[in-house]
CSV table of C-alpha atoms and ligand atoms in Angstrom, one decimal:
chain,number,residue,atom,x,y,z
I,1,UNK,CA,10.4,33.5,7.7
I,2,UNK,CA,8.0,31.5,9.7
I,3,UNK,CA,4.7,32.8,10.9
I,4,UNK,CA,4.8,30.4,14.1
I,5,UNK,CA,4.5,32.1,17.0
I,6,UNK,CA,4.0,30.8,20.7
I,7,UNK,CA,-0.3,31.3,22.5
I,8,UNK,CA,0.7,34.7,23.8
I,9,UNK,CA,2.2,35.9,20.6
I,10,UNK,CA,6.0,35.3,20.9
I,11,UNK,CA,8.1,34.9,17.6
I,12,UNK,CA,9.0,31.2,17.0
I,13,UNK,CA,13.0,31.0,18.6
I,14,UNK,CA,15.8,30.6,15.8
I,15,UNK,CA,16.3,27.0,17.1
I,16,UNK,CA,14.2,24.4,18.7
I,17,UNK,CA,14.8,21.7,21.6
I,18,UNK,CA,14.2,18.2,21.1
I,19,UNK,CA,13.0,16.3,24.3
I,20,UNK,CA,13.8,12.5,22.6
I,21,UNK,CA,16.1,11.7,25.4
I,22,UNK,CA,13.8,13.0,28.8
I,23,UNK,CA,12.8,9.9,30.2
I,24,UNK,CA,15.7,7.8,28.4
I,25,UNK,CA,19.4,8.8,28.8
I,26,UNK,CA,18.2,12.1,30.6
I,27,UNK,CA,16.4,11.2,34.2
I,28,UNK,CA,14.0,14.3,35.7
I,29,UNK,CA,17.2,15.9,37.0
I,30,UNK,CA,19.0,16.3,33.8
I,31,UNK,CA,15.9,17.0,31.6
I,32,UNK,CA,15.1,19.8,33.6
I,33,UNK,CA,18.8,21.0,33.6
I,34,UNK,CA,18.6,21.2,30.2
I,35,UNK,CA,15.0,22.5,29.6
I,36,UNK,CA,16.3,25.3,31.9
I,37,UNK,CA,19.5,26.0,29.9
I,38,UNK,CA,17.8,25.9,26.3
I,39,UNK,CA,15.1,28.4,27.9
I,40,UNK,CA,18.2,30.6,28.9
I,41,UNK,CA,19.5,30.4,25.3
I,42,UNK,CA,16.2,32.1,24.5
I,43,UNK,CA,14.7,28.7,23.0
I,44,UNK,CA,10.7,28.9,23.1
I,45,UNK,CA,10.2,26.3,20.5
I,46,UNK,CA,10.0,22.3,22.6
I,47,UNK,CA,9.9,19.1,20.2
I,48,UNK,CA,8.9,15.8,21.4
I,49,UNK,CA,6.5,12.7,20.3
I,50,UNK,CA,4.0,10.2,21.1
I,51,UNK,CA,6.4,7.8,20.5
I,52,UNK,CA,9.3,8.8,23.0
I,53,UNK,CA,10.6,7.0,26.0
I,54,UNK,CA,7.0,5.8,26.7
I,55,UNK,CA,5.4,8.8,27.0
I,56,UNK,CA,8.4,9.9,29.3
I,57,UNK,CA,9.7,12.6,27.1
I,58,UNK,CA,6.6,14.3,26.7
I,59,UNK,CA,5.6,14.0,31.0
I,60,UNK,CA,9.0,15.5,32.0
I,61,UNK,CA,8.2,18.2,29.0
I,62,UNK,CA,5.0,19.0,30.3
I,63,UNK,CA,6.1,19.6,33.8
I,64,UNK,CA,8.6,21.8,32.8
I,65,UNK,CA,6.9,23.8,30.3
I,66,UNK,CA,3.8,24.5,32.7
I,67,UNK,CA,5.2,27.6,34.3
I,68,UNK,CA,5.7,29.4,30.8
I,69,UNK,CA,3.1,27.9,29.0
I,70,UNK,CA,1.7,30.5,26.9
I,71,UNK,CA,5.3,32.0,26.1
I,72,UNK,CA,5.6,28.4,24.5
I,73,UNK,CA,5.8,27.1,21.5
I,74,UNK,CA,5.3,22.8,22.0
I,75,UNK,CA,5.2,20.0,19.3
I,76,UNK,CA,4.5,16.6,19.3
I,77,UNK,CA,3.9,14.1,16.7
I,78,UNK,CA,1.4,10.8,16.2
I,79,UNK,CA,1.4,8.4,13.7
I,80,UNK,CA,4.5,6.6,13.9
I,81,UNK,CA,3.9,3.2,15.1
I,82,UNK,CA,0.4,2.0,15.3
I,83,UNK,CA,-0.7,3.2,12.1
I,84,UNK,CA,-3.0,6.2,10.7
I,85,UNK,CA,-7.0,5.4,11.4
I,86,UNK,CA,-8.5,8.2,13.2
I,87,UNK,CA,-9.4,6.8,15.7
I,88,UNK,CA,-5.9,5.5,16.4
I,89,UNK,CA,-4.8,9.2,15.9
I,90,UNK,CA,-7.1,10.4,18.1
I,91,UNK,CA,-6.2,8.2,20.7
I,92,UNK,CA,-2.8,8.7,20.7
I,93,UNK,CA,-3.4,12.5,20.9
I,94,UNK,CA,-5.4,12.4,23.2
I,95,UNK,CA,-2.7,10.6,25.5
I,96,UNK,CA,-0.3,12.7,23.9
I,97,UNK,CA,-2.0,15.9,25.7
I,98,UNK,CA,-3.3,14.1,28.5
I,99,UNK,CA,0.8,13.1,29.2
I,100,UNK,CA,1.8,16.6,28.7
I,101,UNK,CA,-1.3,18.2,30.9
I,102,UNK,CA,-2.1,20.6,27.8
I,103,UNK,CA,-5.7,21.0,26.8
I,104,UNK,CA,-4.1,22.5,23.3
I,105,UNK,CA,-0.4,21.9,22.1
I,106,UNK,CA,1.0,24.5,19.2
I,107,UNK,CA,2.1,21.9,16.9
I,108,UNK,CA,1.1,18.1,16.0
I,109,UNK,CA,3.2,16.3,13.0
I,110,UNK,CA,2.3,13.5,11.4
I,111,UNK,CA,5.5,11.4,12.7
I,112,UNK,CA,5.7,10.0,8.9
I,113,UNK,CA,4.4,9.5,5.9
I,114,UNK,CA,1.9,6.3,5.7
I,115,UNK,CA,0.9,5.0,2.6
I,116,UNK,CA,-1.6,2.5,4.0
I,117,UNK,CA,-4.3,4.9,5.1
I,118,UNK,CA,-5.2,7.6,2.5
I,119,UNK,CA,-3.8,11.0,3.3
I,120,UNK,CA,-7.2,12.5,2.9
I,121,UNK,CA,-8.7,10.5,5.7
I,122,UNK,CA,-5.5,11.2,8.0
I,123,UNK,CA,-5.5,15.1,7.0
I,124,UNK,CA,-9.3,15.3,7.6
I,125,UNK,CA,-8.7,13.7,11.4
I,126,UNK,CA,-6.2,16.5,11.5
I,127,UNK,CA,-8.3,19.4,10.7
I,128,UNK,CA,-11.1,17.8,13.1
I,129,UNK,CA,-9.2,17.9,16.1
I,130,UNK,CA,-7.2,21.4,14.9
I,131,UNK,CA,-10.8,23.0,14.6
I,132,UNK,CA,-12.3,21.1,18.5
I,133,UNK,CA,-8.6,23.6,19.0
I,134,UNK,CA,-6.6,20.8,20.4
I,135,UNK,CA,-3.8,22.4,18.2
I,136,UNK,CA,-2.5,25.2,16.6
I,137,UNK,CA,-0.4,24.0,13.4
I,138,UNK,CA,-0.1,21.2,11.4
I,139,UNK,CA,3.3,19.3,10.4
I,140,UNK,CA,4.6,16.7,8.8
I,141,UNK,CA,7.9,15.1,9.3
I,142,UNK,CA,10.2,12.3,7.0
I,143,UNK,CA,7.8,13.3,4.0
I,144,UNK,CA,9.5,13.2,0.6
I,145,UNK,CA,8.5,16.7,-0.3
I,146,UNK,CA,5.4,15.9,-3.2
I,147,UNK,CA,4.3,13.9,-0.1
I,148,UNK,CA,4.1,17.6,1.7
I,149,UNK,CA,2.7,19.4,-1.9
I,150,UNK,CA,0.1,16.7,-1.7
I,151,UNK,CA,-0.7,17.1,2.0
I,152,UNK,CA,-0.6,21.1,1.2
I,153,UNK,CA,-3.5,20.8,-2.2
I,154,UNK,CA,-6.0,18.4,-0.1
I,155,UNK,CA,-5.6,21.0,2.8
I,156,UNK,CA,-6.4,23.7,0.9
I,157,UNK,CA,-9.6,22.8,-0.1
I,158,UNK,CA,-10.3,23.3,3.4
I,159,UNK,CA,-9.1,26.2,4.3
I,160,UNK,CA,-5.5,24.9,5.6
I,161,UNK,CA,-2.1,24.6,5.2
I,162,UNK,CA,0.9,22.6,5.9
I,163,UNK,CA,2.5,25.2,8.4
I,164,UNK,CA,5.7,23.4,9.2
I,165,UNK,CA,7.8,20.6,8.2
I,166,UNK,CA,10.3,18.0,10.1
I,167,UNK,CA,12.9,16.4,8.1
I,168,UNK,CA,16.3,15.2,9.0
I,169,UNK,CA,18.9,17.7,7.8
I,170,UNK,CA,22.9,17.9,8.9
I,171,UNK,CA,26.1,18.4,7.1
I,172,UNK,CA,26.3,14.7,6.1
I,173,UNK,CA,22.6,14.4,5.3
I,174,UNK,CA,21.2,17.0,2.7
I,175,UNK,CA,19.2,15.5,0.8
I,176,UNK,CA,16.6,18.1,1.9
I,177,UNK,CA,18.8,20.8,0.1
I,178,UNK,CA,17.3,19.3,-3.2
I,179,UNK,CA,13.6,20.0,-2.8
I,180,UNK,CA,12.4,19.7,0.7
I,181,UNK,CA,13.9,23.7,1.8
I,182,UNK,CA,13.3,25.4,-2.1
I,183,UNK,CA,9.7,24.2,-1.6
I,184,UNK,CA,9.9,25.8,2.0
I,185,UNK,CA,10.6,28.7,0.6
I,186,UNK,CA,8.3,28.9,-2.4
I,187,UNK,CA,5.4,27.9,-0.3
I,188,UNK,CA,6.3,29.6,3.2
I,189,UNK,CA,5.7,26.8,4.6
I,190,UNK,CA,8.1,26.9,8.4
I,191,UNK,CA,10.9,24.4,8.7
I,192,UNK,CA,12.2,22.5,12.0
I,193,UNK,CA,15.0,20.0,10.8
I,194,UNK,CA,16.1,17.0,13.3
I,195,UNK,CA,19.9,15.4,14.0
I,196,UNK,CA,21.4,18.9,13.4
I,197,UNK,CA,24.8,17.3,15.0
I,198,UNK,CA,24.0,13.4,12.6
I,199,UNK,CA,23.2,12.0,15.9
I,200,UNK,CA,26.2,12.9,17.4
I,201,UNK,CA,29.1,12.4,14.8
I,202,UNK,CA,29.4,16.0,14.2
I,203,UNK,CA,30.5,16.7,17.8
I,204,UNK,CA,34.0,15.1,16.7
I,205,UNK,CA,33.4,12.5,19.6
I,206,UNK,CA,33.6,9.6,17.0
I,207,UNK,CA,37.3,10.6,15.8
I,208,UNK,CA,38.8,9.6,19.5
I,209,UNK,CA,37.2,6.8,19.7
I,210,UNK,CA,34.4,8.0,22.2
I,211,UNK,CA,30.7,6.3,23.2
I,212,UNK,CA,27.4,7.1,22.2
I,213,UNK,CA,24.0,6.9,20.0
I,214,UNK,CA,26.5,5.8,17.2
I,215,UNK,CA,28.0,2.6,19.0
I,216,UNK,CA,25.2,1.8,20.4
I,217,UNK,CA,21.9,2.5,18.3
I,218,UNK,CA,22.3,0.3,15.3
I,219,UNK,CA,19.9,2.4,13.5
I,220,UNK,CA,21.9,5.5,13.8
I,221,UNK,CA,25.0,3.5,13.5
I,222,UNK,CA,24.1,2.4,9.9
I,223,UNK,CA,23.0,5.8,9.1
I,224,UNK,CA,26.0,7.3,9.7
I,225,UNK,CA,28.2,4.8,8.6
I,226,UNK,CA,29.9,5.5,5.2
I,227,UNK,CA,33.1,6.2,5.0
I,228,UNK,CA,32.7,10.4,3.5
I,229,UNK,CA,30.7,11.1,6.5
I,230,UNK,CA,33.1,10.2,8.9
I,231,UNK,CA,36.0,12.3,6.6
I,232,UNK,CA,33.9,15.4,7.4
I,233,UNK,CA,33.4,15.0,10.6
I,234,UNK,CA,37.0,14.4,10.5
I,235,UNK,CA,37.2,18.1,8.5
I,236,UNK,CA,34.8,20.1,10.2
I,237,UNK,CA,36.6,19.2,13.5
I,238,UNK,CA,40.0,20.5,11.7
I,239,UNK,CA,38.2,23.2,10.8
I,240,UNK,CA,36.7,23.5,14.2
I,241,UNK,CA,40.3,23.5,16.0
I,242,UNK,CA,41.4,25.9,13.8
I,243,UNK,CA,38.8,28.5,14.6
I,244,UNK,CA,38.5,28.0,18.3
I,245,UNK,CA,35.1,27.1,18.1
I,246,UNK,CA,33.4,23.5,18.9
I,247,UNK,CA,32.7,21.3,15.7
I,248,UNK,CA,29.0,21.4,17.5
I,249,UNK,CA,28.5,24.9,17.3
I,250,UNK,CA,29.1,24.9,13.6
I,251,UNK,CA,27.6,22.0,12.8
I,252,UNK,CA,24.1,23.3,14.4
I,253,UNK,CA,24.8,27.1,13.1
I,254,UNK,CA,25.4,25.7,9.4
I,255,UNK,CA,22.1,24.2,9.8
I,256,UNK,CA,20.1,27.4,10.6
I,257,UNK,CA,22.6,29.2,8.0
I,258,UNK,CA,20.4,27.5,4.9
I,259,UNK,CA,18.7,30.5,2.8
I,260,UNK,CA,15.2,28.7,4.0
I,261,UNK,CA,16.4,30.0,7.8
I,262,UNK,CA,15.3,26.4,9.2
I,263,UNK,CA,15.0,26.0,13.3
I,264,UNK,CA,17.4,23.1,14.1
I,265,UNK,CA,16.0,21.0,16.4
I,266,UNK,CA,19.3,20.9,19.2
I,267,UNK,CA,19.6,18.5,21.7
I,268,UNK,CA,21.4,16.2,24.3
I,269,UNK,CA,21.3,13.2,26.5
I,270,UNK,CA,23.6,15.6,29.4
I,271,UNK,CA,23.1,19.2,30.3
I,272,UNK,CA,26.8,18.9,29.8
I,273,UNK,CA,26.7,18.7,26.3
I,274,UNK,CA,24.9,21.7,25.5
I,275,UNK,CA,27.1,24.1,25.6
I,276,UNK,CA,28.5,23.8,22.5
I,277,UNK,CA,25.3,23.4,20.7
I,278,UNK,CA,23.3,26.4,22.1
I,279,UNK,CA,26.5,28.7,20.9
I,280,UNK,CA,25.2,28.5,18.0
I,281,UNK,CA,22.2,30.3,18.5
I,282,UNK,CA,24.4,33.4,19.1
I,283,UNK,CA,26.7,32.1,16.3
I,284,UNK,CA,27.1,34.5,13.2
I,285,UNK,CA,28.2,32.5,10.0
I,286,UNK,CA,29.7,34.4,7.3
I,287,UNK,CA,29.5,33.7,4.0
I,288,UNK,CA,32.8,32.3,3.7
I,289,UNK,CA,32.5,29.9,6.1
I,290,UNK,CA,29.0,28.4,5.0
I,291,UNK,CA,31.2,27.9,2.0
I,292,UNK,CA,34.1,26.2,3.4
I,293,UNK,CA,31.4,23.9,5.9
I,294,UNK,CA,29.0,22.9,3.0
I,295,UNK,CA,32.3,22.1,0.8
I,296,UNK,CA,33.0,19.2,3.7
I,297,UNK,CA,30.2,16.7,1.7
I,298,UNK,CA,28.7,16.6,-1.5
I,299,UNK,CA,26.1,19.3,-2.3
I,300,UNK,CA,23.4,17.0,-3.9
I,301,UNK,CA,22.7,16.5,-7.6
I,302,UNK,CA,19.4,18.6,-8.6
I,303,UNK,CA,15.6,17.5,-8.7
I,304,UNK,CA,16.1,17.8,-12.7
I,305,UNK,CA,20.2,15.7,-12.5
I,306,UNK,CA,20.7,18.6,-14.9
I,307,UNK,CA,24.1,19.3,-12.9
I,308,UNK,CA,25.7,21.0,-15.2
I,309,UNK,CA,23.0,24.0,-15.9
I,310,UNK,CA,23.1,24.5,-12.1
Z,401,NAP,N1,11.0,13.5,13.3
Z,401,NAP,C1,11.8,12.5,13.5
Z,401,NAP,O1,11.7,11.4,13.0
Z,401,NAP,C2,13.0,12.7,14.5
Z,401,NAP,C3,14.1,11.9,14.5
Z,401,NAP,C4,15.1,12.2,15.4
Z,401,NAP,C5,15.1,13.3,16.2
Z,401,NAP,N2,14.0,14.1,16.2
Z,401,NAP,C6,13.9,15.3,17.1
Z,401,NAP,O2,15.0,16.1,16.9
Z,401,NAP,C7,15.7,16.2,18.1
Z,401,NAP,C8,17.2,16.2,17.8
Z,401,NAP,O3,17.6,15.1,17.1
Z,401,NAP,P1,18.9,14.3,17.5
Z,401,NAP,O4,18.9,14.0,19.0
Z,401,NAP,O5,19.1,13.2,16.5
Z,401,NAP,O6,20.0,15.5,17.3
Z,401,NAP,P2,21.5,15.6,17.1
Z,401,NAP,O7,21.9,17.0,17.5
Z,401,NAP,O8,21.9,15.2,15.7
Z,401,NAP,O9,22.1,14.5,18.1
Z,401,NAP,C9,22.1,14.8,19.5
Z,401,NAP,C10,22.9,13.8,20.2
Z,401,NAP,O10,24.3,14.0,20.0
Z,401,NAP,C11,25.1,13.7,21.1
Z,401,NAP,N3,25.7,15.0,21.6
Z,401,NAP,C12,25.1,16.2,21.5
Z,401,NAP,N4,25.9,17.2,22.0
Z,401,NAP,C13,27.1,16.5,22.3
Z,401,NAP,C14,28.3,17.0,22.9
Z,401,NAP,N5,28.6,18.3,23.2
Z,401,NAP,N6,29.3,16.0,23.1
Z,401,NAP,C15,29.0,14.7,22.9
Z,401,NAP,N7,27.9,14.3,22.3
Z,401,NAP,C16,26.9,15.2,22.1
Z,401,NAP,C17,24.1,13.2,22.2
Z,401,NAP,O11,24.0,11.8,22.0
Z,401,NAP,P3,24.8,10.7,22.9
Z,401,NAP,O12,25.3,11.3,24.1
Z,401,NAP,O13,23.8,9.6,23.1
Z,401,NAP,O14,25.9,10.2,21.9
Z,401,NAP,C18,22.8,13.8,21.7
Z,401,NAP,O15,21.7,13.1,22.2
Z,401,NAP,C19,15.2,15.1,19.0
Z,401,NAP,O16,15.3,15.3,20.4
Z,401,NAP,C20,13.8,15.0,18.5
Z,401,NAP,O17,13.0,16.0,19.2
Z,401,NAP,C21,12.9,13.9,15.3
């Protein structure tokens, strides 16, 4: 389990909320709705990015967290678009806290891996400004996992650790099951995986021909377009039906189900949508039904392809 915990000492909550869509689909109204209902839900845990909705996402976030600050835990990311130079990460973290009116922020990701900047220079910008205590922890998200062990041996040397990763991880996309979550577990390092419901298609929406981030994001359209992915959406929403339950609310608990007890990262673009995903923080899994959920797509091969040892 993870060793995150909020300024004043609060346990890390079970499940995160992603701010991505404050300042987009969401106006003020709805983002606070929403902020309001995940705190209700007993979320503590807020993810959002230098990169959102202009600086939007992480405004609105900031004005909402204020009140509970300490009781808090808040992430944001830099290094996405403009590259990894320190001064460009300082800059951008600088606006980033600036944006969200917080001297100090819990987490700060690198938003991916960048391969033209050495990873030394990036980690040592890192440690600079998480030793000024402008942060708490350090992540990294989309890193292929030697990309994390890497990030973990030059930290080291100083003293630090990768505390927590970010990758994407859903019922139709676990590739992270191969050596992103073992490693999480061999190395304690915390886990916060994004797209718990693939963006949307494992709401069931899709099946009735409904609108959203898949019909009109072409990134997260091609994504999620094959063919299997649709089919279990297509059985988890059977399954769903036949339980009484929402396809959301299993889609998110299977998620936090994993044996490396990741955080999902839940979210919305309406307060109206949350429902179903927040039911899953309350949402007790038995072993059975892990089973019949993971058996909806195709565990993946092993690190070593030696399938038939496993
Ligand atoms: N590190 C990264 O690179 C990265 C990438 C992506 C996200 N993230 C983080 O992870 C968070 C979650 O990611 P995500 O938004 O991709 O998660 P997700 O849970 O896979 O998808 C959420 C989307 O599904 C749709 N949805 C949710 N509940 C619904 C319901 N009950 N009925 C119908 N549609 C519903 C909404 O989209 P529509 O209404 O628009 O269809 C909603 O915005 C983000 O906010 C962000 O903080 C990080």
């Amino acid at each position: 389990m993870s060793m995150l915990t909020s300024p004043d000492g609060s346990a890390i909550s079970r499940f995160a909320f992603g701010t991505m869509q404050f300042g987009g689909k969401a106006d003020a109204r709805a983002s606070g709705a929403m902020f309001e209902a995940a705190i209700g839900a007993g979320i503590n845990h807020f993810d959002t990015a230098h990169l959102y909705t202009n600086g939007a996402s992480e405004e609105f976030l900031g004005q909402l967290a204020a009140p509970l600050r300490d009781h808090l835990v808040i992430a944001t990311k830099v290094g996405y678009r403009d590259g990894t130079s320190s001064s460009q990460l300082q800059r951008d973290f600088d606006l980033s806290r600036k944006r969200l009116g917080m001297e100090m922020v819990d987490i700060l990701y690198l938003h991916r891996f960048d391969s033209q900047t050495p990873l030394e220079a990036q980690l040592e910008t890192l440690v600079a400004m998480k030793e000024a205590g402008q942060f708490r922890f350090i992540g990294v998200s989309n890193f292929a996992a030697w990309q994390v062990m890497k990030a973990h041996a030059i930290l080291a040397q100083s003293g630090h650790a990768i505390d927590i990763i970010q990758p994407m991880y859903n019922l139709v996309k676990r590739q992270a099951e191969v050596e992103l979550l073992p490693m999480c577990q061999s190395e304690r390092i915390a886990c916060a995986p994004y797209s718990p419901l693939g963006g949307g298609l494992l709401t069931g929406k899709y099946l009735d021909g409904s609108q959203g981030r898949l019909t009109e994001d072409d990134r997260y359209a091609a994504r999620y377009a094959p063919d299997h992915m649709h089919a279990a959406a297509k059985g988890l929403s059977d399954l769903a039906l036949a339980l009484g339950v929402h396809s959301a609310t299993l889609a998110a608990a299977w998620v936090a189900r994993h044996p490396a007890a990741p955080m999902p990262i839940l979210s919305a673009s309406a307060a109206e949508q949350m429902a179903p995903s927040l039911a899953a923080v309350s949402f007790d899994m038995d072993e059975d039904l892990y089973g019949q959920l993971s058996a909806l797509c195709p565990t993946p091969p092993p690190a070593t392809d030696r399938i038939e040892e496993t």
